[in-house]
Coordinates of C-alpha atoms and ligand atoms in Angstrom, one line a residue:
M1 CA -3.7 1.4 6.6
A2 CA -5.9 -0.6 4.7
G3 CA -7.7 -4.0 4.5
L4 CA -7.0 -6.8 6.8
L5 CA -4.2 -4.6 8.5
A6 CA -6.8 -2.0 9.3
A7 CA -9.6 -4.3 10.5
L8 CA -7.1 -5.9 12.8
A9 CA -5.7 -2.7 13.9
T10 CA -9.0 -1.7 15.4
R11 CA -9.4 -4.9 17.3
I12 CA -5.9 -4.8 18.8
Q13 CA -6.5 -0.9 19.4
A14 CA -9.2 -2.0 22.0
G15 CA -6.2 -3.8 23.9
F16 CA -3.9 -0.7 23.7
D17 CA -6.6 1.6 24.9
T18 CA -6.8 0.0 28.2
V19 CA -3.2 0.7 28.8
A20 CA -3.0 4.2 27.0
P21 CA -5.8 5.5 25.2
G22 CA -5.0 6.0 21.5
A23 CA -1.6 4.5 21.6
D24 CA -0.6 3.2 18.1
P25 CA -0.3 -0.6 18.1
V26 CA 2.3 -0.3 15.4
L27 CA 0.8 -3.3 13.3
R28 CA 2.9 -4.6 10.5
P29 CA 2.6 -7.8 8.3
S30 CA 5.2 -9.9 10.2
G31 CA 7.1 -11.5 7.2
Q32 CA 8.1 -14.5 9.3
A33 CA 6.8 -17.9 9.1
G34 CA 4.2 -18.7 11.9
A35 CA 2.8 -15.2 12.3
D36 CA 0.8 -13.1 10.0
F37 CA 1.3 -10.0 11.6
Q38 CA 3.3 -8.4 14.5
A39 CA 2.0 -5.6 16.8
N40 CA 5.1 -3.6 18.0
G41 CA 3.3 -0.8 20.0
A42 CA 4.3 -2.1 23.5
L43 CA 7.8 -1.0 23.0
P44 CA 7.5 2.7 22.5
L45 CA 4.7 2.6 25.2
A46 CA 7.3 0.9 27.6
K47 CA 9.7 3.9 27.0
R48 CA 6.9 6.5 27.9
T49 CA 5.4 4.5 30.9
G50 CA 8.4 2.8 32.3
Q51 CA 6.6 -0.6 32.4
A52 CA 8.2 -3.7 30.9
P53 CA 7.3 -4.1 27.1
A54 CA 6.4 -7.9 27.8
E55 CA 4.1 -6.8 30.6
I56 CA 2.2 -4.2 28.5
A57 CA 1.9 -6.8 25.6
A58 CA 0.3 -9.2 28.0
K59 CA -2.1 -6.5 29.2
V60 CA -3.0 -5.7 25.7
V61 CA -3.8 -9.3 24.7
A62 CA -6.0 -9.9 27.4
A63 CA -8.1 -6.7 26.7
A64 CA -7.9 -6.9 23.0
D65 CA -10.9 -8.0 21.0
L66 CA -9.6 -11.1 19.4
E67 CA -12.3 -12.3 17.2
G68 CA -10.9 -13.4 13.9
V69 CA -7.6 -13.9 15.6
A70 CA -6.3 -17.5 15.7
T71 CA -3.3 -17.1 17.9
A72 CA -1.8 -14.0 19.8
E73 CA 1.6 -14.6 21.2
V74 CA 3.6 -12.2 23.4
H75 CA 7.3 -12.4 22.6
P76 CA 9.6 -11.8 25.6
K77 CA 10.9 -8.6 23.8
G78 CA 7.4 -7.2 24.0
F79 CA 6.3 -7.8 20.3
I80 CA 2.8 -9.5 19.8
N81 CA 2.9 -12.1 17.1
L82 CA -0.7 -12.7 15.5
T83 CA -2.1 -15.2 13.2
V84 CA -5.7 -14.9 11.9
E85 CA -8.6 -17.1 11.4
P86 CA -8.8 -18.1 7.6
A87 CA -12.6 -17.0 7.9
F88 CA -11.3 -13.4 8.8
L89 CA -8.9 -13.5 6.0
V90 CA -11.4 -14.7 3.4
A91 CA -14.0 -12.0 4.5
Q92 CA -11.5 -9.2 4.3
L93 CA -10.5 -10.6 0.8
A94 CA -13.9 -10.6 -0.3
A95 CA -14.5 -6.9 0.7
A96 CA -11.4 -5.9 -1.1
A97 CA -12.5 -7.7 -4.2
A98 CA -15.8 -5.9 -4.1
D99 CA -14.4 -2.5 -3.5
P100 CA -13.7 -0.7 -6.7
R101 CA -10.5 0.7 -4.8
L102 CA -9.6 -3.0 -4.1
G103 CA -9.5 -2.4 -0.5
V104 CA -7.2 0.6 -0.5
D105 CA -8.4 3.2 2.1
V106 CA -8.4 6.9 1.2
V107 CA -6.2 8.8 3.6
D108 CA -7.8 10.5 6.7
D109 CA -6.2 13.7 6.3
P110 CA -5.8 14.5 2.5
W111 CA -2.9 17.0 1.7
T112 CA -2.4 19.5 -0.9
I113 CA 0.8 18.2 -2.5
V114 CA 2.4 20.4 -5.1
V115 CA 4.6 18.2 -7.2
D116 CA 7.2 19.9 -9.3
Y117 CA 8.9 17.4 -11.8
S118 CA 10.3 17.1 -15.5
A119 CA 11.0 20.7 -15.7
P120 CA 12.8 20.7 -18.9
N121 CA 14.7 23.9 -20.4
V122 CA 13.2 25.9 -23.3
A123 CA 15.2 25.5 -26.4
K124 CA 17.0 22.6 -24.9
E125 CA 16.6 19.0 -25.5
L126 CA 14.6 16.9 -23.0
H127 CA 17.4 14.5 -22.4
A128 CA 18.1 11.4 -20.5
G129 CA 18.9 13.3 -17.4
H130 CA 15.2 14.3 -17.5
V131 CA 13.9 10.8 -17.9
R132 CA 13.9 9.9 -14.2
T133 CA 12.6 13.0 -12.8
T134 CA 9.6 12.8 -15.4
I135 CA 8.8 9.1 -14.8
V136 CA 9.1 9.2 -11.1
G137 CA 7.2 12.5 -10.5
D138 CA 4.6 11.2 -12.7
A139 CA 4.2 8.1 -10.6
L140 CA 4.1 9.9 -7.5
C141 CA 1.2 12.2 -8.8
R142 CA -0.7 9.2 -9.6
L143 CA 0.0 7.5 -6.2
A144 CA -0.8 10.4 -4.2
G145 CA -3.9 11.1 -6.1
F146 CA -5.3 7.6 -5.7
A147 CA -4.5 7.9 -1.9
G148 CA -6.9 10.7 -2.0
H149 CA -4.6 13.6 -1.7
H150 CA -5.1 16.9 -3.7
V151 CA -2.2 16.9 -6.3
I152 CA -1.1 20.0 -8.3
R153 CA 1.4 19.2 -10.8
E154 CA 4.0 21.9 -11.7
N155 CA 6.4 21.7 -14.5
H156 CA 8.9 24.4 -13.6
I157 CA 10.3 24.9 -17.1
G158 CA 13.5 27.1 -17.5
D159 CA 12.0 29.7 -19.6
W160 CA 13.6 32.8 -18.3
G161 CA 17.1 34.4 -17.8
T162 CA 20.2 35.7 -19.7
P163 CA 20.3 33.0 -22.4
F164 CA 17.1 34.2 -23.9
G165 CA 18.7 37.2 -25.2
M166 CA 21.0 35.1 -27.3
L167 CA 18.1 32.6 -28.4
I168 CA 15.8 35.4 -29.2
E169 CA 18.4 36.9 -31.6
H170 CA 19.2 33.7 -33.2
L171 CA 15.5 33.2 -33.9
I172 CA 15.5 36.6 -35.5
D173 CA 18.6 35.8 -37.6
M174 CA 17.3 32.4 -38.8
G175 CA 13.8 33.6 -39.6
E176 CA 10.9 33.1 -37.2
E177 CA 9.0 30.5 -39.4
V178 CA 12.4 28.4 -39.9
G179 CA 13.3 28.7 -36.1
A180 CA 9.9 27.7 -34.9
R181 CA 9.8 24.8 -37.3
E182 CA 13.2 23.4 -36.0
L183 CA 12.0 23.8 -32.6
S184 CA 8.5 22.3 -32.8
V185 CA 10.1 19.1 -34.6
G186 CA 12.4 18.6 -31.7
D187 CA 15.5 19.6 -33.0
L188 CA 16.1 21.9 -29.9
D189 CA 19.7 20.9 -29.4
G190 CA 20.5 21.9 -32.8
F191 CA 19.0 25.2 -32.5
Y192 CA 20.6 26.1 -29.1
R193 CA 24.0 24.8 -30.5
Q194 CA 23.9 27.0 -33.4
A195 CA 22.8 30.0 -31.3
R196 CA 25.7 29.3 -29.0
A197 CA 28.2 29.2 -31.9
A198 CA 27.0 32.2 -33.6
F199 CA 27.1 33.9 -30.3
D200 CA 30.5 33.0 -29.3
A201 CA 31.8 34.1 -32.7
S202 CA 30.3 37.5 -32.9
D203 CA 30.7 40.4 -30.7
E204 CA 28.1 42.3 -32.4
L205 CA 25.6 39.4 -31.6
K206 CA 26.6 39.5 -28.0
D207 CA 26.0 43.3 -27.8
R208 CA 22.3 42.5 -29.3
A209 CA 21.9 39.7 -26.9
R210 CA 22.8 41.8 -24.0
R211 CA 20.4 44.5 -25.1
R212 CA 17.6 41.9 -26.0
V213 CA 17.8 40.7 -22.4
V214 CA 17.2 44.3 -21.0
L215 CA 14.2 44.5 -23.4
L216 CA 13.0 41.1 -22.3
Q217 CA 13.3 41.9 -18.6
S218 CA 11.3 45.3 -19.3
G219 CA 8.5 43.7 -20.9
D220 CA 8.9 45.0 -24.5
P221 CA 6.0 43.5 -26.3
E222 CA 7.9 42.5 -29.6
T223 CA 10.7 41.0 -27.4
L224 CA 7.9 39.0 -25.4
R225 CA 6.3 38.0 -28.7
L226 CA 9.6 36.4 -30.0
W227 CA 10.2 34.9 -26.4
R228 CA 6.5 33.0 -26.6
I229 CA 7.7 31.6 -29.8
L230 CA 10.6 29.9 -28.3
V231 CA 8.5 28.8 -25.4
D232 CA 5.4 27.5 -27.1
E233 CA 7.4 25.7 -30.0
S234 CA 9.5 24.0 -27.3
M235 CA 6.4 23.1 -25.1
R236 CA 4.7 21.6 -28.4
Y237 CA 7.6 19.3 -28.6
F238 CA 7.6 18.5 -24.9
S239 CA 4.0 17.8 -24.9
E240 CA 4.5 15.3 -27.8
V241 CA 7.3 13.4 -25.7
Y242 CA 5.0 13.4 -22.6
R243 CA 2.2 12.1 -24.8
R244 CA 4.3 9.3 -26.2
L245 CA 5.6 8.4 -22.8
G246 CA 2.0 8.5 -21.3
V247 CA 2.9 11.1 -18.8
L248 CA 0.0 13.3 -17.3
L249 CA 1.7 16.7 -17.7
T250 CA -0.1 19.2 -20.0
P251 CA 0.7 22.8 -21.0
E252 CA -1.6 23.8 -18.3
D253 CA 0.7 22.5 -15.9
V254 CA 3.5 24.7 -16.9
V255 CA 4.5 27.2 -14.2
G256 CA 7.8 28.4 -15.4
E257 CA 10.6 30.4 -14.1
S258 CA 9.1 33.4 -15.9
F259 CA 6.0 33.0 -13.8
Y260 CA 7.8 34.2 -10.8
N261 CA 9.6 37.2 -12.4
D262 CA 7.5 39.8 -11.2
M263 CA 7.6 38.4 -7.6
L264 CA 11.5 38.4 -7.1
P265 CA 11.8 42.1 -6.0
G266 CA 9.1 41.4 -3.6
V267 CA 10.9 38.2 -2.4
V268 CA 14.1 40.3 -1.8
N269 CA 12.5 43.0 0.0
E270 CA 10.7 40.6 2.2
L271 CA 14.1 38.8 3.2
E272 CA 15.5 42.4 3.6
S273 CA 12.8 43.5 6.0
L274 CA 13.2 40.2 7.9
G275 CA 16.9 41.1 8.4
L276 CA 18.0 37.9 6.6
L277 CA 20.0 39.8 3.7
V278 CA 23.7 40.2 3.9
D279 CA 25.9 42.1 1.4
S280 CA 28.8 40.1 0.3
E281 CA 31.1 41.2 -2.2
G282 CA 28.4 43.2 -3.9
A283 CA 25.9 40.6 -4.1
R284 CA 23.0 40.2 -1.6
C285 CA 22.8 36.9 0.0
V286 CA 21.4 34.9 2.9
F287 CA 23.4 32.9 5.0
P288 CA 21.1 29.9 6.2
P289 CA 22.6 28.3 9.3
G290 CA 24.2 25.1 9.2
F291 CA 25.6 25.3 5.6
T292 CA 29.4 25.7 5.4
G293 CA 31.6 25.2 2.5
R294 CA 34.8 23.0 2.4
D295 CA 36.9 25.5 4.4
G296 CA 34.2 25.9 7.1
E297 CA 33.2 29.2 5.8
P298 CA 29.4 29.9 5.9
L299 CA 27.8 29.2 2.5
P300 CA 25.8 32.0 0.8
L301 CA 22.5 31.7 -1.2
I302 CA 22.8 34.5 -3.6
V303 CA 19.4 36.2 -4.0
Q304 CA 20.6 39.1 -6.2
K305 CA 23.7 39.3 -8.1
S306 CA 26.0 42.6 -7.9
D307 CA 24.6 43.5 -11.4
G308 CA 21.0 43.4 -9.9
G309 CA 20.0 40.2 -11.7
Y310 CA 18.2 37.5 -10.0
G311 CA 19.0 33.7 -10.3
Y312 CA 17.9 30.4 -10.0
A313 CA 17.8 30.3 -6.2
T314 CA 15.7 33.6 -6.0
T315 CA 13.1 32.1 -8.3
D316 CA 12.9 28.9 -6.3
L317 CA 12.5 31.0 -3.0
A318 CA 9.5 32.6 -5.1
A319 CA 8.2 29.4 -6.0
I320 CA 8.3 28.1 -2.3
R321 CA 6.6 31.2 -1.3
D322 CA 3.9 30.8 -4.0
R323 CA 3.4 27.0 -3.2
F324 CA 2.8 27.3 0.4
G325 CA 1.2 30.8 0.4
R326 CA -1.0 31.0 -2.8
L327 CA -1.6 27.2 -3.2
G328 CA -1.9 26.4 0.4
A329 CA 0.5 23.4 -0.1
D330 CA 1.1 20.8 2.9
R331 CA 3.9 19.2 1.0
A332 CA 5.8 20.6 -1.9
L333 CA 7.8 17.8 -3.7
Y334 CA 10.8 18.6 -5.9
V335 CA 11.3 15.7 -8.1
V336 CA 14.9 16.9 -9.2
G337 CA 18.2 15.2 -9.6
A338 CA 20.2 14.5 -6.5
P339 CA 23.1 16.9 -7.7
Q340 CA 20.8 19.8 -6.7
R341 CA 20.5 18.7 -3.1
Q342 CA 22.4 21.4 -1.7
H343 CA 20.7 24.3 -3.7
F344 CA 17.1 22.6 -2.2
S345 CA 18.3 22.3 1.1
M346 CA 19.5 25.9 1.3
C347 CA 16.4 27.2 -0.3
F348 CA 14.3 25.3 2.0
A349 CA 16.1 26.5 5.1
V350 CA 15.6 30.0 3.9
G351 CA 12.1 29.4 3.2
R352 CA 11.6 28.4 6.8
E353 CA 13.6 31.1 8.5
A354 CA 11.5 33.4 6.2
G355 CA 8.3 31.8 7.5
W356 CA 7.0 30.9 4.2
I357 CA 6.9 27.2 5.0
P358 CA 4.4 27.0 7.9
E359 CA 4.4 24.8 10.8
G360 CA 3.5 21.3 9.8
A361 CA 4.0 21.9 6.1
E362 CA 7.1 20.3 4.4
A363 CA 9.2 21.0 1.4
V364 CA 10.8 17.8 0.1
H365 CA 13.5 17.3 -2.4
V366 CA 12.8 14.0 -4.0
A367 CA 16.3 13.4 -5.1
I368 CA 16.8 11.3 -8.1
G369 CA 20.2 9.5 -8.7
N370 CA 21.9 9.7 -11.9
M371 CA 21.1 7.3 -14.9
L372 CA 24.4 5.6 -15.7
G373 CA 25.4 4.3 -19.1
P374 CA 26.8 0.5 -19.1
D375 CA 30.2 2.1 -18.7
G376 CA 29.2 3.4 -15.1
K377 CA 29.4 7.0 -16.3
I378 CA 26.6 9.4 -16.9
F379 CA 24.4 8.1 -19.6
R380 CA 25.5 9.2 -23.2
S381 CA 24.9 8.2 -26.8
R382 CA 27.9 6.5 -28.5
A383 CA 28.8 10.0 -29.9
G384 CA 29.2 11.2 -26.4
E385 CA 26.4 13.2 -26.5
A386 CA 23.3 13.7 -24.2
V387 CA 20.6 11.1 -25.4
K388 CA 17.3 12.5 -26.3
L389 CA 14.4 11.1 -24.2
I390 CA 12.3 10.7 -27.3
E391 CA 14.9 8.4 -28.8
L392 CA 14.9 6.4 -25.9
V393 CA 11.1 5.9 -26.3
D394 CA 11.4 5.0 -29.9
E395 CA 14.2 2.5 -29.2
A396 CA 12.3 0.9 -26.2
V397 CA 9.2 0.4 -28.6
A398 CA 11.2 -1.0 -31.5
R399 CA 13.0 -3.5 -29.1
A400 CA 9.8 -4.4 -27.6
S401 CA 8.1 -4.8 -30.8
A402 CA 10.8 -7.5 -31.7
A403 CA 10.5 -9.2 -28.5
V404 CA 6.5 -9.4 -28.8
L405 CA 6.7 -10.6 -32.4
A406 CA 8.9 -13.4 -31.1
K407 CA 6.8 -14.2 -28.3
N408 CA 3.3 -14.2 -30.1
P409 CA 3.5 -14.1 -33.9
S410 CA -0.2 -14.4 -33.9
L411 CA -1.0 -10.9 -32.9
G412 CA -2.5 -8.7 -35.9
D413 CA -0.5 -5.5 -36.9
A414 CA -2.7 -3.2 -35.0
E415 CA -2.6 -5.2 -31.9
S416 CA 1.0 -5.9 -31.9
T417 CA 1.7 -2.2 -32.4
A418 CA -0.2 -1.3 -29.5
V419 CA 1.1 -4.1 -27.3
A420 CA 4.8 -3.1 -28.4
Q421 CA 4.1 0.5 -27.3
A422 CA 2.9 -0.7 -23.8
V423 CA 5.8 -3.1 -23.4
G424 CA 8.4 -0.7 -24.5
V425 CA 7.2 2.3 -22.7
G426 CA 6.4 0.1 -19.6
A427 CA 9.8 -1.4 -19.7
L428 CA 11.5 2.1 -19.9
K429 CA 9.2 3.3 -17.0
Y430 CA 9.4 0.2 -14.7
A431 CA 13.3 0.0 -15.0
D432 CA 13.3 3.6 -13.6
L433 CA 10.6 3.2 -10.9
S434 CA 11.7 0.0 -9.6
T435 CA 15.3 1.1 -8.7
D436 CA 15.4 3.1 -5.3
R437 CA 14.9 6.8 -6.7
A438 CA 17.9 8.1 -4.8
R439 CA 20.3 5.5 -6.1
E440 CA 22.0 5.8 -9.5
Y441 CA 20.8 3.3 -11.9
V442 CA 22.5 1.7 -15.0
F443 CA 20.6 1.7 -18.1
D444 CA 20.3 -1.7 -19.6
W445 CA 18.1 -2.4 -22.3
D446 CA 18.3 -6.0 -22.1
R447 CA 17.4 -6.3 -18.5
M448 CA 14.5 -3.9 -18.7
L449 CA 13.0 -5.8 -21.5
A450 CA 13.4 -9.3 -20.0
F451 CA 10.2 -11.4 -19.5
E452 CA 11.7 -12.6 -16.3
G453 CA 12.9 -10.8 -13.1
N454 CA 11.5 -7.5 -11.7
T455 CA 10.5 -5.9 -15.1
A456 CA 7.4 -4.4 -16.6
P457 CA 7.1 -7.2 -19.2
Y458 CA 7.1 -9.9 -16.5
L459 CA 4.3 -8.2 -14.8
Q460 CA 2.4 -7.2 -17.9
Y461 CA 2.8 -11.1 -18.9
A462 CA 1.6 -12.2 -15.4
V463 CA -1.6 -10.2 -16.1
V464 CA -1.9 -11.8 -19.6
R465 CA -1.3 -15.3 -18.3
I466 CA -4.1 -15.0 -15.7
R467 CA -6.5 -13.4 -18.2
S468 CA -5.8 -16.4 -20.8
I469 CA -6.5 -18.9 -17.9
F470 CA -10.3 -17.7 -18.2
R471 CA -10.0 -17.9 -22.1
R472 CA -8.6 -21.2 -22.0
G473 CA -11.4 -22.4 -19.6
G474 CA -14.0 -20.6 -21.7
I475 CA -15.0 -19.0 -18.6
D476 CA -16.5 -15.4 -18.3
P477 CA -13.9 -13.5 -16.4
S478 CA -16.6 -10.9 -15.4
S479 CA -18.3 -13.1 -12.7
F480 CA -15.0 -13.4 -10.7
G481 CA -12.8 -10.9 -8.9
A482 CA -15.9 -8.9 -7.5
G483 CA -16.0 -10.7 -4.1
R484 CA -19.0 -12.7 -4.9
V485 CA -17.6 -16.0 -5.2
P486 CA -16.4 -17.7 -2.1
V487 CA -12.7 -18.2 -1.5
S488 CA -10.9 -20.9 0.7
V489 CA -7.5 -20.6 1.8
D490 CA -6.7 -23.9 3.0
E491 CA -3.6 -24.4 0.9
P492 CA -0.4 -22.5 2.2
A493 CA 0.0 -21.0 -1.4
E494 CA -3.6 -19.8 -1.5
R495 CA -3.1 -18.2 2.1
A496 CA 0.2 -16.6 1.2
L497 CA -1.4 -15.2 -2.0
A498 CA -4.4 -13.8 -0.1
Q499 CA -2.2 -12.3 2.2
R500 CA -0.3 -10.6 -0.2
L501 CA -3.5 -9.2 -1.9
L502 CA -4.5 -7.6 1.3
A503 CA -1.2 -5.8 1.5
F504 CA -1.8 -3.7 -1.6
G505 CA -2.8 -0.7 0.6
S506 CA 0.1 -0.7 3.1
A507 CA 2.3 -1.0 -0.2
I508 CA 1.0 2.1 -1.5
A509 CA 1.1 3.8 1.8
S510 CA 4.7 2.9 2.5
A511 CA 5.7 4.1 -1.1
L512 CA 4.1 7.3 -0.2
E513 CA 5.9 7.4 3.0
T514 CA 9.2 8.1 1.5
W515 CA 8.0 9.2 -2.0
S516 CA 9.6 6.0 -3.3
P517 CA 7.6 4.2 -6.3
H518 CA 10.0 1.4 -6.1
K519 CA 8.2 0.0 -3.0
L520 CA 5.1 -0.5 -4.9
C521 CA 7.2 -2.2 -7.8
T522 CA 8.8 -4.7 -5.0
Y523 CA 5.2 -5.5 -4.0
L524 CA 3.9 -6.2 -7.3
F525 CA 6.9 -8.3 -8.2
E526 CA 6.4 -10.3 -4.9
L527 CA 2.7 -10.6 -5.6
A528 CA 3.4 -12.1 -9.2
G529 CA 6.0 -14.6 -7.5
E530 CA 3.3 -15.5 -5.0
F531 CA 0.9 -15.9 -7.8
T532 CA 3.3 -18.2 -9.7
S533 CA 3.9 -20.4 -6.6
F534 CA 0.0 -20.6 -6.1
F535 CA -0.5 -21.5 -9.8
E536 CA 2.2 -24.2 -9.7
N537 CA 0.8 -25.6 -6.6
C538 CA -2.9 -25.3 -7.0
P539 CA -4.3 -26.5 -10.1
V540 CA -7.0 -24.1 -11.2
L541 CA -8.9 -25.4 -14.2
R542 CA -8.1 -28.9 -13.2
A543 CA -9.1 -28.3 -9.6
P544 CA -10.4 -31.3 -7.5
S545 CA -14.1 -29.8 -7.5
Q546 CA -16.1 -26.9 -9.1
E547 CA -16.0 -25.2 -5.7
V548 CA -12.2 -25.2 -5.3
R549 CA -12.1 -24.2 -9.2
D550 CA -14.2 -21.2 -8.5
S551 CA -12.3 -20.3 -5.4
R552 CA -9.2 -20.3 -7.3
L553 CA -10.5 -18.4 -10.2
E554 CA -11.5 -15.7 -7.8
L555 CA -8.0 -15.6 -6.6
C556 CA -6.9 -15.2 -10.1
A557 CA -9.2 -12.3 -11.1
H558 CA -8.4 -10.6 -7.7
T559 CA -4.5 -11.0 -8.4
A560 CA -5.0 -9.7 -11.9
A561 CA -6.9 -6.5 -10.8
V562 CA -4.4 -5.8 -8.2
L563 CA -1.6 -6.2 -10.8
A564 CA -3.3 -4.0 -13.3
Q565 CA -4.1 -1.4 -11.0
G566 CA -0.7 -1.3 -9.6
L567 CA 0.8 -1.0 -13.0
E568 CA -1.8 1.9 -13.8
L569 CA -0.3 3.8 -10.7
L570 CA 3.1 3.5 -12.2
G571 CA 1.7 4.8 -15.5
I572 CA 2.0 1.5 -17.2
D573 CA -0.6 -0.2 -19.4
A574 CA -1.4 -3.8 -19.0
P575 CA -2.3 -5.4 -22.5
E576 CA -5.0 -7.9 -22.8
R577 CA -2.7 -10.3 -24.9
M578 CA 0.8 -10.3 -25.5
Ligands
LIG601 N1 15.2 23.1 -15.1 C1 16.0 22.7 -14.2 C2 16.9 21.6 -15.0 O1 16.6 21.1 -16.1 C3 15.2 21.9 -13.2 C4 14.1 22.8 -12.3 C5 13.8 21.9 -11.2 N2 12.8 22.7 -10.3 C6 12.9 23.7 -9.5 N3 12.0 24.1 -8.7 N4 14.3 24.2 -9.4 O2 17.8 21.3 -14.1

C-alpha cells in the first residue's frame, strides 16, 4: 500500500485494533461517487467473531483516528465509506511529488524472485510466439525490482538435446565460418531448415548425428567446441534483438537447458529415493496426484525415457530444485505460453512432493495467451511462416516513423529517428502489455499505433503535451512537480486527478499481485484520461490567478512524472517531443 491509502489505513487501523488487534482494514479506493475510499475489513471480522458487520464497522468508526477524514459512514452491510479532507489529500500529494519514488512504497518483505522468460531455442528463430513472453517477463522484472524485490532474470534457452547432433553435423558440413556467419546475422530458421532437410534426406547423416549426440553427452571437447559456436552465435543474434527491443536480458542471464545437464541423474536418483518413481513401459515416471488424461488414467511426468535419455520435464525439475535451493527463491515465475500449462502444473506438483519448493514459497506459471493474426489464427506471415520478432520491430519502427512525420514534420532527422524508435517499440510492447496476459490477443498494427485509445503513442503523447504546456508558457518545468508548490483541489477535476495520482502505488501493487502488467496500463490510461478532463475543465496557462496557475502546473508536472515512470516500468521510453 502506498501514499494516501497507506496513511489512511494507519488511521482506520486504530479503530480495527480496538475490535481485533491487527485486523486488516481492507481499504480500497471506492470507485463510487460520494466516497473516496471504502474499508471492508468488518466483513471478514464479522465471520470470525460472529458479530454483525455493521456493528463492528460502527465500533471501528467510533474508535478510529479520523483526522483528515471528512466523512465516515457505515453502510448497513458493514462497509465504511470514507471521504477525506482536501488538506489531507494535498499533503499526501506533496509528499508523493517530493519523493523520487513518487510515493510508491518499497515492499515490507522483499522476495527473491526468479523470472524465467523469453527462452528462445538455439539455432531457431525468435518468432512472434516469443514476443509476449519476452515483453511481459521484462515488464514484470522491472515492476518487481521497483517494488523492492530481489529479481533474478533467467533466460532458459533451449541449448541441449538430440537436435544438436544434427545441427553440429550440419555446421561441419557447411563449414564453421559460413555457418557461424549465417547464425550471427539472424538466419536461424534458414540454418535449421537446411539442417533438417539434409538430415531427412541422408541415412549417413542420421548416423553421424546420432553418434554426435553421444559425443556431446559424454563431453567430448571438440563436440563441445562446435556446440558452443551454435550457442554463442545464436545468442549474439538474440542479444541484438533484445537491444533493439530495449529488453533487459543479457548473455549473463542465460541459464539454458545445458546448465542442468549434470544435475539430471541426481534429480532422478532423488525422486527414486523418495519413492516417487514408477516404471511405465520402460520409462521412469512420476505420477503426481490429481492429473488424469481424457480416459481418466493417471498422467505420467516422464523423467527418464526408456533409452536412458532425459527430457524437457527432467530439466525443468532440475531448474525448480536449483531455483528454490541454490538461489533461495521465494517465487519462481515462468513466463511461458499458456499451452505449456499442464507441463508446469505437473512439474510444480512433483517439485512440491519432492520437497524442493519449500513451505511459503511458490512456483507460478505466468501463462501467456497466444498472439493471433487478424484472421483469428496463430499469428503468421502472409506466406504462412512464423514471423520473426526482429521483423516486427523493424516494421513497428517504420510505421511509427511515418506516423510521427505526419504529426510533427518539424522534428529534425536525428530526433525523428529516435522518436520513431520509441513510439514503434513502445506501441509493440504496450499492445502486448495492455491485454490481460492470459488472454489471446489479436495483433493489429493500426490499433497499436493509434494516437487515441489505450496505446503507447497516446500515453507518450500525453507526456509530450504536458511538457509542451511549460514550453508554451515559457515556464521552467524544474520548479514544479517536486511537491514545493501548494496545490488546491477545489475543482472536481483537480480532485479526481489528485486521487488518481495517489493511486500509483496501489496500481503497481495490484499488477504484481497477479503478475499482470495490464493493470498498470489500465491505471496509466485512466490517469491520462483524468488529466484530459482536468485540462479541458481547468485552464492552466490562463488560470484566474497566479496561485491557481501554479497549483495546476504542479499537477501537470506530477502527472507527467507518474506517466513517464509508469511507462519506464513497462520498458517504454517517453520522448520529449513528438
Ligand atoms: N524454450 C522453450 C520454448 O521455446 C521455453 C522454455 C520455457 N522455460 C522453461 N523453464 N521451460 O518453448
